[in-house]
Amino acid sequence: MSGAALGLEIVFVFFLALFLLHRYGDFKKQHRLVIVGTLLAWYLCFLIVFILPLDVSTTIYNRCKHAAANSSPPENSNITGLYAAATPVPSQYPCFMPWSYIPDGIMPIFWRVVYWTSQFLTWILLPFMQSYARSGGFSITGKIKTALIENAIYYGTYLLIFGAFLIYVAVNPHLHLEWNQLQTIGIAAANTWGLFLLVLLLGYGLVEIPRSYWNGAKRGYLLMKTYFKAAKLMTEKADAEETLEDVMEEVRKVNESIKYNHPLRKCVDTILKKCPTEYQEKMGRNMDDYEDFDEKHNTYPSEKSLVKLHKQVIYSVQRHRRTQVQWRILLEQAFYLEDVAKNETSATRQFVHTFQSPEPENKFIQYFYNPTVEWYWECLLRPWFYRILAMVLSVFSVIVVWSECTFFSTTPVLSLFAVFIQLAEKTYNYIYIEIACFLSIFFLSICVYSTVFRIRVFNYYYLASHHQTDAYSLLFSGMLFCRLTPPLCLNFLGLTHMDSSISHQNTQPTAYTSIMGSMKVLSFIADGFYIYYPMLVVILCIATYFSLGTRCLNLLGFQQFMGDNDMTSDLVDEGKELIRREKRKRQRQEEGENRRREWKERYGHSREDSTRNRNVHVDSKESSLSDLSTTRSSKYTRANNRTERDRIELLQDVEPLDFNAETFTDDPLESKSERYQPGGRYLSMSQTGIFDDV
């Protein structure tokens, strides 16, 4: 089994990263370089989290071997060597190779490749690709130039931090600069930036994740929050449609002013390809390509303004598509939660859906997850399961907060993570060590990564599921993951006292710690910032528990869901009304489809029989007439049959008008002739211009 566990986890983590990227990204529409860069960043970060427990168990086994080798001299002799201070091996627990043992020399090379690749991605490649993907340039050279200009300040900031550390080492007379020390300074600068952001995200996730599950167990809480989201999303959806209309109007003006033989016409065609299909068709009908651009002395837009317009088109189209998809998903979620609320009082204990799922379900799932099982899970078991899960996660959060505040204490050992690992190390229970390490670092990763997936920065960075995340947000998430994962792992090794700079013991370090170098080069970082800054997580957890950040955002005008706020109640009522209207609209659509289906089932066969008899009668008449009469009668017969068939189909498609309900439309290009007038009539059916279409 030597190295087999490492190979299996490498393959498993790759498919895990690929699955998550498929959920948030769009493989068909987004550029391949964006997909590959984001996949590589996510894959390397997840790989560090999954492989680190194997490194810990392998290090403990190596310590056992060295301790067994150094325990042979007599007790009174002076033991010299690198690991002489290691704890002797208890005789009742002999050293045995763990099932996941990784041979010597593999892990240092593995960590060095993974770490420096992730750092190259997060500090050089991904920022450049991010600016390149967001650029509105029409050529590769223009996009590269824009990306370099935008990243000049970004690269300068990082060089400034590195230069400050370099000056500190150069001025200190007790330190001499070498290549390893320069490498350590660069690693310390990157980890300092990552740890600063890590504690902020961790303090939010340690409280918010257990609380979200606890509130999810409350009856009606999720439904009220969904109503609140519906009201906010409708506002965002309307704003996205309005922004798209304004941008498309600018595109239309540019399209009409720049003709086919203008030098900038290729740029306009590139912009038109990024527009939605309905807008492209509408603009194509208004083209007058027979006019030359130099026949009229008009003012034409510059290439710089077209680049700006191209950038606006990309952003507005992506935002419009995302809001449309999110609105449909939110409607399905609201309808389902309303069904849960209705079925809670059901006496039959069978879950009844208001609307059937448009996608056919798997027969295997239908057999086991039948309406009875669904009712017991949704109405009875899931609330209790969420409560138990919330309490377990709360215990983990308390352990993390306590360990973050006490991990620097080695005598006595106060960090609970270090206590658990040291107890398992005494018995050399490698399975327990790997499980404990994996659960601990997995919980820390969930608290940090889930916050990354939840945060939203003014619509410029927003991870949306169902393939609605743009390239800019995907690359930005890859940058955050690569910057947060190394300090997260170092913080975990410090909590478990596997880092020798924390435990102050002369023991063999892990392979991951060895590539980080000795932080003694920067003593104020190793003995100060790395130890005392994580204590700030206590203040952040208290602020998150009392929702101080949410209250501040409400004061600034950013509406957040709060149960004791009048604005929240108004938005909940507004969202409830929106959901009710959409529900009534869908019910009318299903009723119309059912009526058409019943009409076809009832009168479809009789219409076919009458048509068949009419055709037989016409054929008998045609056989008795001359060739010319045959041709003319067959032509009129086909015309009559076509007219009759069209008339019947029009009668089937007629739906009754709702004279009381308000009408909504989601089509941004819907013309005025398709809207209702007060009184239940279409504008196209008014008295003026009734024969315009004839």
XYZ file of C-alpha atoms in Angstrom:
694
model
C 0.000 0.000 0.000
C 3.084 2.273 -0.134
C 2.020 5.372 -2.079
C -1.350 3.878 -3.063
C -3.275 6.188 -0.724
C -1.509 9.207 -2.211
C -2.441 8.132 -5.753
C -6.071 7.464 -4.852
C -6.483 10.827 -3.170
C -4.873 12.620 -6.099
C -7.431 11.088 -8.477
C -10.372 11.637 -6.105
C -9.523 15.287 -5.477
C -9.249 15.930 -9.213
C -12.794 14.705 -9.855
C -14.046 16.635 -6.820
C -12.582 19.888 -8.158
C -13.932 19.086 -11.628
C -17.433 18.496 -10.222
C -17.480 21.784 -8.304
C -16.153 23.718 -11.283
C -18.826 22.170 -13.504
C -21.473 23.284 -11.010
C -20.341 26.911 -10.955
C -18.662 27.364 -14.344
C -19.790 26.766 -17.889
C -17.482 24.519 -19.895
C -19.228 25.276 -23.194
C -19.255 29.078 -23.156
C -16.215 30.084 -21.115
C -12.689 30.167 -22.460
C -10.630 27.018 -22.067
C -7.743 28.857 -20.428
C -10.116 30.204 -17.768
C -11.459 26.715 -17.087
C -7.979 25.170 -16.952
C -6.561 27.904 -14.711
C -9.452 27.759 -12.246
C -9.478 23.960 -12.214
C -5.749 23.824 -11.514
C -6.041 26.358 -8.676
C -8.966 24.576 -7.018
C -7.339 21.199 -7.534
C -4.051 22.172 -5.898
C -5.798 23.754 -2.892
C -8.071 20.762 -2.315
C -5.062 18.499 -2.771
C -3.188 20.196 0.070
C -6.160 19.724 2.392
C -6.568 16.025 1.596
C -2.871 15.051 1.528
C -1.794 16.857 4.704
C -3.200 14.150 7.087
C -1.048 11.566 5.276
C 1.984 13.768 5.831
C 1.190 13.955 9.557
C 0.865 10.175 9.972
C 4.055 9.571 7.963
C 5.923 12.099 10.141
C 4.751 10.406 13.337
C 5.965 7.056 12.023
C 9.353 8.548 11.132
C 9.602 10.028 14.622
C 8.882 6.591 16.014
C 11.687 5.048 13.965
C 14.187 7.677 15.045
C 13.100 7.374 18.659
C 13.513 3.588 18.510
C 16.968 3.968 16.984
C 18.045 6.497 19.613
C 16.668 4.490 22.551
C 19.344 1.731 22.242
C 22.194 3.499 24.178
C 22.195 3.288 27.990
C 20.118 5.732 29.941
C 23.168 7.488 31.522
C 24.993 8.058 28.201
C 24.743 11.356 26.381
C 22.751 10.844 23.214
C 23.812 13.035 20.364
C 22.075 13.470 17.103
C 19.426 15.439 15.382
C 16.432 13.754 17.024
C 17.913 12.907 20.418
C 15.212 14.875 22.193
C 12.443 12.761 20.745
C 10.228 10.832 23.097
C 11.203 7.160 23.508
C 8.866 4.601 22.076
C 6.733 2.723 24.605
C 7.497 -0.960 24.479
C 3.826 -1.983 24.464
C 3.227 0.003 21.264
C 5.882 -0.993 18.721
C 6.465 1.006 15.554
C 4.625 -0.386 12.579
C 4.252 1.115 9.142
C 0.882 2.810 8.532
C -1.216 1.703 5.598
C -0.859 5.150 4.022
C 2.892 5.438 4.493
C 4.632 7.542 1.854
C 8.315 6.715 1.222
C 11.002 9.226 2.117
C 11.802 11.831 -0.492
C 8.386 11.880 -2.165
C 6.520 14.325 0.070
C 9.120 17.169 -0.011
C 9.157 17.111 -3.806
C 5.371 16.825 -3.938
C 4.799 19.780 -1.576
C 7.414 21.902 -3.335
C 5.735 21.413 -6.721
C 2.227 21.979 -5.341
C 3.125 25.037 -3.283
C 5.160 26.933 -5.842
C 2.701 26.132 -8.622
C -0.153 27.512 -6.539
C 1.875 30.630 -5.698
C 2.692 31.194 -9.359
C -1.015 30.917 -10.156
C -2.250 33.241 -7.436
C 0.338 36.015 -7.752
C 1.185 36.086 -11.457
C -0.951 34.022 -13.829
C -4.498 34.266 -12.433
C -4.470 38.062 -11.893
C -3.233 38.482 -15.450
C -5.901 36.102 -16.801
C -8.531 37.891 -14.718
C -7.742 41.257 -16.268
C -7.438 39.637 -19.697
C -10.877 37.983 -19.443
C -12.518 41.189 -18.264
C -10.853 43.376 -20.875
C -12.961 44.740 -23.705
C -10.159 44.749 -26.239
C -10.685 43.362 -29.730
C -7.226 41.890 -30.201
C -4.917 39.724 -28.144
C -2.326 42.484 -28.015
C -4.857 45.002 -26.723
C -6.071 42.656 -24.025
C -2.529 41.853 -22.893
C -1.688 45.563 -22.707
C -4.780 46.269 -20.615
C -4.016 43.359 -18.286
C -0.444 44.530 -17.704
C -1.553 48.081 -16.905
C -4.235 46.912 -14.452
C -1.834 44.557 -12.652
C 1.021 47.061 -12.359
C -0.315 48.442 -9.061
C -1.119 44.951 -7.855
C 2.377 43.626 -8.498
C 3.886 46.776 -7.001
C 2.062 46.229 -3.717
C 3.434 42.723 -3.372
C 6.963 43.875 -4.232
C 6.648 46.618 -1.617
C 5.848 44.092 1.115
C 8.663 41.816 0.002
C 11.056 44.760 -0.123
C 10.172 45.797 3.423
C 11.012 42.328 4.716
C 14.192 42.312 2.649
C 15.351 45.639 4.104
C 14.659 44.364 7.615
C 16.878 41.329 7.065
C 19.606 43.392 5.395
C 19.734 45.946 8.226
C 19.813 43.289 10.964
C 23.524 42.549 11.637
C 22.802 39.097 13.030
C 21.320 37.867 9.757
C 23.087 37.134 6.503
C 21.103 36.942 3.295
C 21.167 33.640 1.471
C 18.943 32.079 -1.157
C 17.039 29.985 1.397
C 16.459 33.047 3.532
C 15.175 35.023 0.561
C 12.832 32.146 -0.210
C 11.632 32.178 3.403
C 11.005 35.925 3.233
C 8.817 35.475 0.156
C 6.875 32.652 1.804
C 6.450 34.706 4.989
C 5.110 37.666 3.003
C 2.569 35.499 1.178
C 1.485 33.676 4.356
C 1.142 36.948 6.261
C -1.267 38.305 3.663
C -3.183 34.999 3.622
C -3.384 34.710 7.416
C -4.738 38.236 7.678
C -7.673 37.341 5.410
C -7.974 33.814 6.806
C -8.842 34.933 10.332
C -11.517 37.305 9.028
C -13.238 34.592 7.003
C -12.799 31.971 9.714
C -14.400 34.162 12.387
C -17.497 34.546 10.225
C -17.773 30.905 9.204
C -17.353 29.449 12.715
C -20.568 31.153 13.816
C -22.604 31.480 10.648
C -22.445 27.838 9.520
C -23.878 26.318 12.740
C -26.421 29.134 12.996
C -27.605 28.617 9.415
C -28.408 24.965 10.138
C -30.103 25.844 13.421
C -32.291 28.475 11.762
C -33.002 26.071 8.920
C -34.713 23.779 11.421
C -37.196 26.502 12.385
C -40.564 26.286 10.736
C -41.149 29.040 8.245
C -37.672 30.561 8.573
C -36.400 29.335 5.235
C -39.638 30.352 3.539
C -39.477 33.885 4.966
C -35.843 34.194 3.929
C -36.754 32.972 0.447
C -39.438 35.672 0.196
C -36.806 38.215 1.231
C -34.409 36.925 -1.421
C -37.168 37.060 -4.032
C -37.807 40.741 -3.370
C -34.108 41.589 -3.590
C -33.561 39.413 -6.639
C -36.510 40.985 -8.444
C -34.944 44.391 -7.871
C -31.620 43.138 -9.164
C -33.337 41.429 -12.088
C -35.143 44.633 -13.066
C -31.919 46.596 -12.737
C -30.077 44.047 -14.909
C -32.782 44.267 -17.579
C -32.691 48.063 -17.511
C -28.894 48.075 -17.746
C -29.010 45.640 -20.646
C -31.584 47.800 -22.440
C -29.402 50.882 -22.040
C -26.299 49.075 -23.270
C -28.175 47.565 -26.216
C -29.432 51.024 -27.123
C -25.843 52.233 -27.270
C -24.931 49.227 -29.390
C -27.826 49.988 -31.731
C -26.663 53.561 -32.217
C -23.108 52.424 -32.903
C -24.374 49.732 -35.258
C -26.388 52.261 -37.257
C -23.607 54.848 -37.420
C -20.733 52.518 -38.419
C -21.493 50.926 -41.792
C -20.134 47.860 -43.500
C -17.049 49.501 -45.054
C -15.935 51.456 -41.986
C -12.522 50.447 -40.540
C -14.104 49.810 -37.124
C -16.887 47.609 -38.506
C -15.095 44.440 -37.373
C -15.130 45.735 -33.819
C -18.871 46.365 -34.046
C -19.435 42.845 -35.393
C -17.482 41.448 -32.442
C -19.711 43.386 -30.055
C -22.854 42.148 -31.821
C -21.761 38.535 -31.394
C -21.744 39.041 -27.614
C -25.320 40.388 -27.615
C -28.344 38.114 -27.047
C -29.847 36.519 -30.148
C -33.083 38.515 -30.077
C -31.176 41.791 -30.017
C -28.957 40.646 -32.883
C -32.006 39.869 -35.033
C -33.623 43.190 -34.213
C -30.481 45.155 -35.060
C -29.935 43.140 -38.245
C -33.326 44.169 -39.611
C -32.474 47.858 -39.234
C -29.188 47.660 -41.157
C -28.748 49.852 -44.236
C -25.558 48.429 -45.630
C -25.972 50.156 -48.969
C -24.946 53.463 -47.366
C -21.254 54.247 -47.239
C -19.783 55.649 -44.073
C -18.202 58.604 -45.885
C -21.413 59.765 -47.605
C -22.509 61.581 -44.460
C -20.221 63.650 -42.312
C -21.142 62.108 -38.968
C -19.119 61.793 -35.787
C -18.037 58.197 -35.289
C -17.020 56.587 -31.985
C -13.368 55.906 -31.370
C -11.817 52.509 -30.831
C -11.336 53.302 -27.140
C -15.046 53.964 -26.695
C -15.829 50.699 -28.495
C -13.524 48.839 -26.115
C -15.428 50.331 -23.181
C -18.756 49.441 -24.803
C -17.552 45.884 -25.453
C -16.675 45.513 -21.772
C -20.109 46.811 -20.750
C -21.837 44.391 -23.108
C -19.980 41.385 -21.674
C -20.819 42.366 -18.100
C -24.463 43.305 -18.699
C -25.257 40.173 -20.723
C -23.665 37.909 -18.112
C -25.512 39.637 -15.302
C -28.838 39.474 -17.133
C -28.487 35.754 -17.815
C -27.455 35.083 -14.242
C -30.432 36.919 -12.739
C -32.845 35.131 -15.080
C -31.542 31.703 -14.078
C -31.405 32.605 -10.397
C -34.985 33.836 -10.535
C -36.211 30.535 -11.979
C -34.253 28.567 -9.366
C -35.561 30.744 -6.552
C -39.136 30.254 -7.764
C -38.734 26.483 -7.657
C -37.279 26.723 -4.155
C -40.117 28.975 -2.960
C -42.789 26.698 -4.426
C -41.186 23.688 -2.748
C -40.952 25.398 0.651
C -44.596 26.420 0.375
C -45.440 22.790 -0.348
C -43.511 21.767 2.764
C -45.481 24.247 4.871
C -48.774 22.918 3.475
C -47.875 19.255 3.903
C -46.853 19.631 7.548
C -50.537 19.401 8.551
C -51.355 16.607 6.108
C -53.235 13.695 7.667
C -52.306 11.252 4.890
C -48.552 11.751 5.516
C -47.818 11.832 1.818
C -46.007 14.728 0.229
C -48.071 16.456 -2.475
C -46.409 18.852 -4.925
C -48.227 21.826 -6.377
C -46.229 21.652 -9.597
C -44.599 18.579 -11.019
C -40.904 18.699 -11.774
C -40.237 19.514 -15.446
C -37.321 17.053 -15.506
C -38.157 13.345 -15.363
C -36.966 11.746 -12.154
C -35.006 8.550 -11.956
C -37.143 5.464 -11.376
C -34.711 4.238 -8.734
C -35.120 7.503 -6.795
C -38.890 7.433 -7.230
C -39.029 3.927 -5.788
C -37.097 4.664 -2.601
C -37.887 8.368 -2.214
C -41.639 8.020 -2.595
C -44.167 10.616 -1.315
C -44.374 8.922 2.098
C -40.611 8.933 2.630
C -40.428 12.487 1.363
C -43.076 13.608 3.866
C -41.286 12.002 6.828
C -37.960 13.521 5.786
C -39.143 17.037 4.946
C -41.770 17.479 7.656
C -40.446 15.379 10.531
C -36.811 14.235 10.321
C -34.951 17.063 8.616
C -35.607 19.704 11.315
C -34.229 17.391 13.987
C -31.295 16.418 11.807
C -30.433 20.085 11.279
C -30.617 20.756 15.018
C -28.266 17.882 15.840
C -25.877 18.921 13.067
C -25.925 22.527 14.295
C -25.015 21.414 17.839
C -22.150 19.230 16.566
C -20.789 22.067 14.438
C -21.107 24.439 17.392
C -18.940 22.108 19.490
C -16.328 22.068 16.728
C -16.427 25.869 16.565
C -15.845 26.182 20.307
C -12.894 23.770 20.072
C -11.381 25.809 17.240
C -11.774 29.124 19.077
C -10.280 27.704 22.281
C -7.354 26.150 20.408
C -6.660 29.343 18.458
C -6.288 31.226 21.734
C -4.136 28.616 23.520
C -2.097 26.776 20.869
C 1.101 28.656 21.808
C 1.090 27.035 25.279
C 3.230 23.880 25.290
C 3.503 23.211 29.033
C 0.745 22.447 29.758
C -0.777 21.642 26.388
C -4.055 23.556 26.203
C -4.910 23.196 22.532
C -7.500 20.427 22.227
C -6.302 19.528 18.740
C -2.783 18.975 20.086
C -4.134 16.913 23.003
C -6.048 14.572 20.688
C -3.114 14.112 18.304
C -0.616 13.491 21.113
C -2.866 10.872 22.711
C -3.112 9.054 19.380
C 0.634 9.449 18.840
C 1.390 7.599 22.071
C -0.538 4.563 20.846
C 0.483 5.039 17.193
C -3.096 4.714 16.047
C -2.539 6.023 12.530
C -6.134 5.551 11.422
C -7.366 7.749 14.258
C -4.642 10.315 13.574
C -5.573 10.618 9.901
C -9.306 10.778 10.600
C -8.856 13.378 13.337
C -6.554 15.490 11.172
C -8.831 15.220 8.164
C -11.982 16.174 10.094
C -10.229 19.083 11.766
C -8.729 20.581 8.646
C -11.875 19.790 6.664
C -13.988 21.765 9.140
C -11.567 24.687 9.004
C -11.634 24.558 5.210
C -15.440 24.470 5.115
C -15.640 27.529 7.370
C -13.212 29.454 5.169
C -14.207 28.221 1.697
C -17.943 28.494 2.323
C -17.430 32.133 3.246
C -15.560 32.610 -0.030
C -18.529 31.112 -1.903
C -20.989 33.312 -0.002
C -19.332 36.715 -0.119
C -20.349 39.119 -2.811
C -18.499 42.294 -3.746
C -20.807 44.707 -5.591
C -21.643 42.137 -8.301
C -18.029 42.140 -9.519
C -17.230 38.981 -7.601
C -20.090 36.545 -7.178
C -20.011 32.739 -7.327
C -23.391 31.575 -8.624
C -24.269 27.919 -9.053
C -25.955 26.289 -12.056
C -23.167 27.418 -14.452
C -23.807 31.140 -13.921
C -20.417 32.288 -12.595
C -18.473 34.533 -14.935
C -14.789 34.137 -15.749
C -13.731 37.034 -13.519
C -15.318 35.499 -10.418
C -13.962 32.018 -11.157
C -10.398 33.295 -11.469
C -10.797 35.468 -8.375
C -11.961 32.455 -6.348
C -8.923 30.485 -7.541
C -6.678 33.321 -6.376
C -8.310 33.368 -2.944
C -8.043 29.604 -2.551
C -4.342 29.581 -3.414
C -3.657 32.386 -0.945
C -5.739 31.011 1.907
C -4.820 27.318 1.801
C -1.086 27.486 2.751
C -1.621 29.668 5.853
C -4.643 27.538 6.741
C -2.488 24.409 6.754
C 0.256 26.123 8.730
C -2.312 27.274 11.252
C -3.631 23.722 11.553
C -0.126 22.325 12.112
C 0.349 24.960 14.806
C -2.908 23.958 16.505
C -1.748 20.317 16.615
C 1.829 21.259 17.689
C 3.247 19.511 14.618
C 5.101 22.727 13.788
C 8.422 22.818 15.651
C 8.385 26.630 15.767
C 5.242 26.392 17.900
C 6.019 23.319 19.999
C 9.680 24.381 20.563
C 10.759 20.751 20.425
C 13.671 19.285 18.518
C 11.580 16.760 16.617
C 11.344 15.866 12.977
C 9.062 18.375 11.195
C 6.488 17.472 8.625
C 7.464 17.640 4.978
C 5.036 20.519 4.485
C 6.683 22.560 7.252
C 10.168 21.836 5.912
C 9.509 23.519 2.552
C 8.252 26.647 4.347
C 11.709 27.197 5.834
C 12.568 28.415 9.286
C 10.599 31.497 10.279
C 13.370 32.446 12.715
C 14.689 34.690 9.962
C 11.715 36.961 10.710
C 11.314 36.594 14.460
C 8.631 39.278 14.790
C 6.507 37.294 12.314
C 7.142 33.841 13.799
C 6.935 34.836 17.480
C 4.454 37.665 17.183
C 2.034 37.846 14.287
C 1.594 34.094 13.729
C 0.832 33.516 17.432
C -1.213 36.476 18.603
C -3.115 37.537 15.501
C -5.284 34.339 15.372
C -6.691 35.353 18.788
C -8.645 38.012 16.921
C -11.026 35.240 15.871
C -12.735 35.573 19.272
C -13.742 39.175 18.595
C -14.892 38.303 15.082
C -17.017 35.409 16.363
C -18.696 37.677 18.923
C -19.377 40.299 16.253
C -20.843 37.646 13.942
C -23.000 36.176 16.713
C -24.628 39.546 17.403
C -24.851 40.286 13.647
C -22.911 43.518 13.934
C -21.815 43.346 10.316
C -25.381 42.776 9.126
C -26.642 45.712 11.157
C -23.911 47.968 9.792
C -24.803 46.986 6.227
C -28.456 47.791 6.935
C -27.486 51.219 8.206
C -25.480 51.808 5.044
C -28.475 50.926 2.866
C -27.632 47.325 1.946
C -30.740 45.362 2.939
C -29.954 42.232 4.920
C -32.331 39.633 6.340
C -33.090 40.520 9.966
C -36.193 39.330 11.757
C -36.607 42.433 13.941
C -36.431 45.006 11.176
C -39.298 46.845 9.485
C -37.472 46.912 6.169
C -37.096 43.136 6.311
C -40.838 42.721 6.955
C -41.689 44.949 4.004
C -39.375 43.038 1.707
C -40.777 39.711 2.926
C -44.324 40.878 2.138
C -43.201 42.107 -1.263
C -41.472 38.807 -2.031
C -44.517 36.869 -0.905
C -46.699 38.816 -3.319
C -44.221 38.242 -6.151
C -44.179 34.506 -5.506
C -47.982 34.436 -5.373
C -48.255 36.158 -8.749
C -45.694 33.860 -10.353
C -47.494 30.869 -8.905
C -50.824 32.022 -10.318
C -49.184 32.655 -13.680
C -47.773 29.136 -13.789
C -51.115 27.661 -12.755
C -52.798 29.426 -15.685
C -50.163 28.054 -18.035
C -50.693 24.502 -16.793
C -54.474 24.880 -17.049
C -54.119 26.062 -20.649
C -51.890 23.105 -21.485
C -54.347 20.705 -19.877
C -57.246 22.175 -21.863
C -55.331 21.839 -25.121
C -54.435 18.260 -24.267
C -58.071 17.407 -23.464
C -59.211 19.075 -26.689
C -56.809 17.000 -28.738
C -57.814 13.793 -26.976
C -61.535 14.489 -27.374
C -61.753 15.920 -30.897
C -58.514 14.816 -32.476
C -59.806 11.443 -33.752
C -63.095 12.830 -35.092
C -61.219 15.579 -36.956
C -58.911 13.008 -38.528
C -61.883 10.847 -39.602
C -63.694 13.812 -41.161
C -60.537 14.900 -42.961
C -59.965 11.355 -44.243
C -63.599 11.087 -45.557
C -63.297 14.486 -47.204
C -60.123 13.428 -48.959
C -61.743 10.209 -50.197
C -64.706 12.188 -51.568
C -62.407 14.647 -53.324
C -60.395 11.818 -54.833
C -63.557 10.251 -56.283
C -64.535 13.579 -57.848
C -61.077 14.105 -59.256
C -61.128 10.730 -61.027
C -64.263 11.675 -63.044
C -63.036 15.062 -64.267
C -60.555 16.029 -66.969
C -56.865 16.690 -66.388
C -57.255 20.474 -66.169
C -60.245 20.246 -63.866
C -58.408 17.689 -61.783
C -55.487 20.030 -61.257
C -57.619 23.022 -60.355
C -59.956 21.107 -58.023
C -57.011 19.509 -56.189
C -55.435 22.948 -55.682
C -58.578 24.412 -54.160
C -59.121 21.319 -52.074
C -55.657 21.602 -50.552
C -56.243 25.275 -49.861
C -59.548 24.572 -48.123
C -58.054 21.773 -46.051
C -55.167 23.989 -45.000
C -57.542 26.805 -44.028
C -59.732 24.452 -42.013
C -56.741 22.949 -40.250
C -55.315 26.378 -39.371
C -58.677 27.514 -38.045
C -59.002 24.470 -35.793
C -55.451 24.882 -34.455
C -56.063 28.537 -33.687
C -59.158 27.599 -31.712
C -57.121 25.080 -29.713
C -54.435 27.630 -28.804
C -56.866 30.244 -27.503
C -56.527 30.849 -23.739
C -59.004 32.839 -21.649
C -57.915 36.297 -20.583
C -57.638 37.141 -16.920
C -59.377 40.529 -16.583
C -58.445 40.938 -12.912
C -54.899 39.617 -12.684
C -51.898 41.787 -13.316
C -49.761 40.784 -16.237
C -45.997 40.399 -16.067
C -43.553 39.970 -18.867
C -39.917 38.961 -18.745
C -39.168 39.602 -22.417
C -37.051 42.762 -22.749
C -37.869 43.008 -26.439
C -41.606 42.565 -26.148
C -43.186 45.153 -28.388
C -46.007 47.410 -27.325
C -48.421 45.553 -29.550
C -48.189 42.507 -27.289
C -49.200 44.180 -24.023
C -52.600 44.331 -22.375
C -54.900 47.327 -22.300
C -57.219 47.994 -19.374
C -60.319 46.071 -20.233
C -58.733 42.778 -21.209
C -57.760 43.613 -24.809
C -54.424 43.642 -26.541
C -53.138 46.879 -27.980
C -52.848 45.166 -31.346
C -56.645 44.541 -31.262
C -57.589 48.201 -30.790
C -59.954 49.913 -33.253
C -57.272 52.085 -34.830
C -55.020 50.244 -37.237
C -56.889 46.937 -36.969
C -56.021 46.037 -40.582
C -52.382 47.148 -40.431
C -51.057 43.592 -40.559
C -53.318 42.505 -43.458
